[in-house]
Amino acid sequence: MFEKLAKKIFNKKVRTFLRSSQRQTMFVSYSRATSFFLLFESDTAEQNAGIRQLIEQLRTDGKQVTAWGYLPAKGTGADPESDIKVLHKNDFDLLQRPGAEVLHLLKKERFDVLIDITSHHYIAVDYLILNAEATLRTGIKKSDQPLYDFALEIPDLLPDEKGGKEEDQTINNYNQLIFYLKNIQSKDY
């Protein structure tokens, strides 16, 4: 019941945001981007080894990276020593809207590129995308909401291909998006 209500409220919030938003969107190529905001699904152990490799790859290329994971379960606060922030269900309200502390942290920074590499649709993550200050929002399309400036549509895996690990799909999503960011040329700059 709350899921339907949360979805309905979110859809209304998106429509209102899109009507009132003065957001300037432009394509930011990989070579011109300096700061990245990476959203991903965290593993239950919160180790995220594959994500750490992706972050290191971006940092090796001279990019500043902020990485937030989402774990759709109740949990405790994040490890302050970690460079990855993992958000849990209790960081959001009953309708999956981010709490004041999360919104404050999110609004504090501005990013050139937001990359959503989650494989599943979470309204909580959609709220983060909607509220993030990013010049270019990109990700894998999972709903009909126009959250992204640049989105890829990846068809569902065939039943016999679903045996792969979730992390493999996340890394594949990332590689697809980075490929296009590196290869598309734009005159927006």
XYZ file of N, CA and C in Angstrom, residues 52-187:
408
model
N 34.466 0.015 -5.812
C 35.744 0.638 -5.426
C 36.720 0.662 -6.610
N 36.690 -0.378 -7.430
C 37.541 -0.399 -8.629
C 37.115 0.682 -9.619
N 35.796 0.864 -9.774
C 35.297 1.898 -10.679
C 35.697 3.288 -10.181
N 35.598 3.494 -8.881
C 35.988 4.779 -8.290
C 37.470 5.030 -8.507
N 38.267 4.014 -8.283
C 39.717 4.157 -8.471
C 40.051 4.471 -9.930
N 39.322 3.851 -10.845
C 39.515 4.108 -12.276
C 39.226 5.580 -12.602
N 38.146 6.113 -12.055
C 37.814 7.523 -12.278
C 38.868 8.440 -11.663
N 39.304 8.106 -10.470
C 40.314 8.938 -9.797
C 41.652 8.893 -10.524
N 41.982 7.752 -11.096
C 43.209 7.636 -11.885
C 43.158 8.581 -13.088
N 41.954 8.788 -13.619
C 41.771 9.710 -14.742
C 41.679 11.168 -14.284
N 41.912 11.417 -13.003
C 41.915 12.783 -12.487
C 40.544 13.336 -12.136
N 39.572 12.480 -11.930
C 38.209 12.913 -11.618
C 37.974 12.881 -10.108
N 37.177 13.831 -9.622
C 36.726 13.797 -8.234
C 35.472 12.930 -8.203
N 35.395 12.020 -7.231
C 34.280 11.078 -7.195
C 33.617 11.096 -5.827
N 32.303 11.216 -5.848
C 31.479 11.024 -4.662
C 30.603 9.822 -4.971
N 30.631 8.815 -4.114
C 29.875 7.586 -4.373
C 28.917 7.308 -3.222
N 27.653 7.131 -3.573
C 26.630 6.780 -2.600
C 25.969 5.483 -3.044
N 25.902 4.542 -2.126
C 25.216 3.295 -2.382
C 23.881 3.285 -1.672
N 22.966 2.473 -2.159
C 21.664 2.312 -1.515
C 21.460 0.842 -1.216
N 21.079 0.562 0.015
C 20.782 -0.795 0.448
C 19.338 -0.799 0.939
N 18.428 -1.470 0.216
C 17.008 -1.413 0.575
C 16.668 -2.266 1.794
N 17.403 -2.062 2.859
C 17.163 -2.752 4.125
C 17.534 -1.790 5.239
N 17.010 -2.040 6.406
C 17.376 -1.194 7.539
C 18.807 -1.501 7.931
N 19.512 -0.477 8.332
C 20.909 -0.668 8.693
C 21.387 0.421 9.621
N 22.647 0.340 9.933
C 23.257 1.323 10.815
C 23.982 2.367 9.986
N 24.513 3.351 10.649
C 25.245 4.424 9.979
C 26.441 3.901 9.215
N 26.885 4.694 8.275
C 28.012 4.309 7.421
C 29.327 4.396 8.178
N 30.295 3.678 7.690
C 31.642 3.713 8.239
C 32.260 5.073 7.912
N 32.615 5.871 8.928
C 33.167 7.199 8.648
C 34.518 7.149 7.941
N 35.213 6.022 8.010
C 36.510 5.872 7.348
C 36.368 5.582 5.857
N 35.185 5.162 5.444
C 34.968 4.764 4.056
C 34.768 5.985 3.164
N 35.209 5.867 1.920
C 34.986 6.940 0.956
C 33.666 6.745 0.211
N 32.925 5.705 0.596
C 31.622 5.422 0.009
C 30.566 5.589 1.096
N 29.531 6.357 0.803
C 28.423 6.512 1.742
C 27.343 5.516 1.341
N 26.927 4.688 2.288
C 25.863 3.721 2.028
C 24.620 4.168 2.786
N 23.552 4.397 2.039
C 22.278 4.796 2.618
C 21.398 3.566 2.784
N 20.667 3.548 3.889
C 19.768 2.440 4.181
C 18.331 2.939 4.162
N 17.411 2.016 4.290
C 15.994 2.344 4.301
C 15.657 3.366 5.385
N 16.340 3.288 6.529
C 16.022 4.214 7.614
C 16.583 5.623 7.395
N 17.301 5.870 6.304
C 17.726 7.227 5.944
C 16.630 7.941 5.148
N 15.534 7.235 4.889
C 14.412 7.754 4.110
C 13.138 7.589 4.928
N 12.127 8.405 4.629
C 10.881 8.280 5.376
C 10.030 7.146 4.804
N 8.832 7.034 5.318
C 7.935 5.949 4.925
C 7.584 5.991 3.433
N 7.588 7.199 2.867
C 7.285 7.359 1.444
C 8.545 7.372 0.593
N 9.664 6.980 1.184
C 10.967 6.823 0.532
C 11.613 8.152 0.144
N 11.199 9.234 0.795
C 11.837 10.533 0.583
C 13.052 10.628 1.491
N 14.139 11.221 1.011
C 15.342 11.316 1.841
C 15.125 12.220 3.049
N 15.791 11.845 4.143
C 15.726 12.649 5.350
C 16.473 13.965 5.179
N 16.285 14.872 6.130
C 16.887 16.210 6.057
C 18.410 16.147 6.005
N 19.006 15.241 6.766
C 20.471 15.128 6.780
C 21.005 14.685 5.413
N 20.329 13.731 4.807
C 20.737 13.239 3.485
C 20.604 14.356 2.448
N 19.489 15.075 2.482
C 19.291 16.176 1.534
C 20.332 17.269 1.730
N 20.662 17.556 2.979
C 21.682 18.573 3.260
C 23.029 18.165 2.655
N 23.419 16.909 2.856
C 24.681 16.418 2.286
C 24.656 16.460 0.756
N 23.511 16.131 0.187
C 23.376 16.090 -1.268
C 23.440 17.489 -1.878
N 22.769 18.435 -1.261
C 22.706 19.801 -1.798
C 24.005 20.571 -1.584
N 24.868 20.057 -0.724
C 26.122 20.733 -0.399
C 27.100 20.748 -1.570
N 26.982 19.790 -2.463
C 27.947 19.658 -3.559
C 27.277 19.821 -4.920
N 28.084 20.208 -5.879
C 27.640 20.317 -7.274
C 28.534 19.411 -8.112
N 27.921 18.675 -9.041
C 28.645 17.695 -9.844
C 28.498 18.005 -11.326
N 29.520 17.629 -12.084
C 29.413 17.728 -13.537
C 28.528 16.605 -14.073
N 28.738 15.388 -13.566
C 28.006 14.221 -14.074
C 27.503 13.367 -12.916
N 26.221 13.032 -12.959
C 25.633 12.049 -12.054
C 25.473 10.775 -12.862
N 25.975 9.662 -12.341
C 25.836 8.367 -13.009
C 25.080 7.426 -12.077
N 23.902 7.010 -12.502
C 23.102 6.052 -11.741
C 23.311 4.679 -12.375
N 23.986 3.797 -11.649
C 24.242 2.458 -12.197
C 23.456 1.386 -11.452
N 22.386 1.794 -10.766
C 21.541 0.803 -10.110
C 20.832 -0.030 -11.170
N 20.619 -1.299 -10.859
C 19.947 -2.198 -11.802
C 18.448 -2.274 -11.548
N 18.038 -1.983 -10.323
C 16.626 -2.055 -9.953
C 16.075 -0.653 -9.737
N 14.764 -0.540 -9.832
C 14.114 0.749 -9.630
C 13.791 0.937 -8.149
N 14.309 2.007 -7.574
C 14.024 2.382 -6.188
C 13.580 3.836 -6.177
N 12.431 4.116 -5.599
C 11.953 5.492 -5.504
C 12.920 6.324 -4.673
N 13.517 5.732 -3.658
C 14.482 6.451 -2.819
C 15.652 6.975 -3.658
N 16.156 6.160 -4.561
C 17.263 6.577 -5.437
C 16.773 7.639 -6.425
N 15.534 7.500 -6.903
C 14.975 8.505 -7.811
C 14.916 9.881 -7.148
N 14.578 9.917 -5.872
C 14.581 11.193 -5.142
C 15.988 11.787 -5.090
N 16.989 10.944 -4.903
C 18.368 11.444 -4.886
C 18.738 12.045 -6.242
N 18.355 11.368 -7.312
C 18.641 11.863 -8.663
C 17.948 13.208 -8.887
N 16.700 13.285 -8.485
C 15.916 14.500 -8.678
C 16.504 15.688 -7.912
N 17.055 15.440 -6.735
C 17.560 16.521 -5.884
C 19.037 16.835 -6.066
N 19.753 16.014 -6.786
C 21.191 16.241 -6.962
C 21.449 17.428 -7.885
N 22.461 18.202 -7.541
C 22.886 19.341 -8.363
C 23.938 18.833 -9.348
N 23.481 18.399 -10.519
C 24.394 17.853 -11.526
C 24.072 18.456 -12.888
N 25.102 18.793 -13.630
C 24.916 19.354 -14.967
C 24.348 18.309 -15.917
N 24.840 17.079 -15.820
C 24.365 15.975 -16.653
C 23.984 14.813 -15.751
N 22.759 14.350 -15.917
C 22.287 13.168 -15.183
C 22.159 12.035 -16.185
N 22.810 10.940 -15.879
C 22.781 9.815 -16.802
C 22.566 8.518 -16.037
N 21.960 7.544 -16.699
C 21.713 6.261 -16.058
C 20.995 5.310 -16.996
N 20.637 4.175 -16.442
C 19.882 3.161 -17.173
C 18.403 3.418 -16.909
N 17.625 3.570 -17.956
C 16.203 3.879 -17.805
C 15.483 2.708 -17.144
N 14.806 3.007 -16.020
C 14.077 1.976 -15.292
C 12.607 2.325 -15.085
N 12.248 3.559 -15.408
C 10.854 3.983 -15.263
C 10.527 4.971 -16.381
N 9.283 5.405 -16.413
C 8.862 6.354 -17.446
C 9.152 7.799 -17.068
N 9.656 8.022 -15.879
C 9.950 9.384 -15.438
C 11.195 9.926 -16.144
N 11.153 11.170 -16.600
C 12.312 11.766 -17.289
C 13.351 12.302 -16.298
N 13.995 11.403 -15.574
C 14.971 11.806 -14.560
C 16.340 12.101 -15.155
N 16.634 11.497 -16.288
C 17.975 11.591 -16.864
C 17.999 12.523 -18.071
N 19.132 13.161 -18.263
C 19.361 13.940 -19.477
C 19.826 13.010 -20.597
N 20.526 11.961 -20.205
C 21.028 10.962 -21.148
C 20.807 9.596 -20.506
N 19.956 8.781 -21.126
C 19.629 7.478 -20.548
C 19.807 6.381 -21.583
N 20.231 5.240 -21.101
C 20.330 4.056 -21.950
C 19.188 3.120 -21.603
N 18.636 2.496 -22.619
C 17.630 1.468 -22.396
C 18.288 0.130 -22.642
N 18.365 -0.664 -21.603
C 18.945 -2.001 -21.715
C 17.817 -2.991 -21.466
N 17.498 -3.821 -22.454
C 16.398 -4.770 -22.273
C 16.703 -5.749 -21.141
N 15.610 -6.262 -20.551
C 15.776 -7.258 -19.494
C 16.562 -8.444 -20.014
N 17.311 -9.042 -19.107
C 18.080 -10.224 -19.480
C 17.146 -11.390 -19.775
N 17.549 -12.221 -20.689
C 16.789 -13.434 -20.961
C 16.899 -14.353 -19.754
N 15.902 -15.231 -19.528
C 15.921 -16.079 -18.340
C 17.217 -16.858 -18.134
N 17.843 -17.357 -19.201
C 19.061 -18.144 -19.025
C 20.291 -17.264 -18.788
N 20.160 -15.943 -18.988
C 21.287 -15.042 -18.748
C 21.262 -14.452 -17.339
N 20.201 -14.702 -16.578
C 20.053 -14.087 -15.265
C 20.918 -14.732 -14.202
N 21.686 -15.715 -14.555
C 22.521 -16.389 -13.573
C 23.707 -15.562 -13.120
N 24.031 -14.483 -13.829
C 25.182 -13.644 -13.496
C 24.989 -12.912 -12.182
N 26.094 -12.441 -11.641
C 26.039 -11.714 -10.389
C 25.477 -10.316 -10.612
N 24.846 -9.789 -9.579
C 24.298 -8.432 -9.616
C 25.403 -7.411 -9.855
N 26.548 -7.636 -9.247
C 27.662 -6.705 -9.393
C 28.151 -6.658 -10.840
N 28.097 -7.797 -11.535
C 28.491 -7.814 -12.947
C 27.582 -6.908 -13.773
N 26.284 -6.927 -13.483
C 25.331 -6.074 -14.198
C 25.605 -4.603 -13.899
N 25.920 -4.291 -12.655
C 26.233 -2.912 -12.267
C 27.466 -2.412 -13.000
N 28.497 -3.226 -13.048
C 29.733 -2.837 -13.737
C 29.482 -2.703 -15.235
N 28.657 -3.582 -15.800
C 28.297 -3.479 -17.215
C 27.549 -2.167 -17.486
N 26.610 -1.811 -16.604
C 25.887 -0.543 -16.749
C 26.866 0.629 -16.752
N 27.804 0.612 -15.822
C 28.809 1.669 -15.720
C 29.634 1.744 -17.010
N 30.122 0.606 -17.470
C 30.958 0.587 -18.677
C 30.211 1.118 -19.898
N 28.925 0.769 -20.014
C 28.116 1.271 -21.128
C 28.014 2.796 -21.079
N 27.698 3.329 -19.904
C 27.529 4.778 -19.768
C 28.840 5.525 -20.005
N 29.928 5.024 -19.452
C 31.233 5.673 -19.635
C 31.649 5.628 -21.105
N 31.372 4.521 -21.782
C 31.685 4.416 -23.209
C 31.042 5.570 -23.982
N 29.752 5.805 -23.726
C 29.066 6.881 -24.444
C 29.569 8.257 -24.021
N 29.848 8.442 -22.743
C 30.383 9.735 -22.292
C 31.729 10.035 -22.947
N 32.517 8.999 -23.177
C 33.829 9.194 -23.797
C 33.739 9.412 -25.304
N 32.697 8.889 -25.947
C 32.645 8.907 -27.406
C 31.691 9.920 -28.031
N 30.731 10.403 -27.285
C 29.807 11.384 -27.857
C 30.461 12.759 -27.812
N 30.423 13.439 -28.926
C 30.962 14.799 -29.016
C 29.795 15.779 -28.978
N 29.944 16.847 -28.221
C 28.885 17.830 -28.087
C 29.450 19.233 -28.214
N 28.616 20.141 -28.650
C 29.022 21.543 -28.753
C 28.437 22.363 -27.606
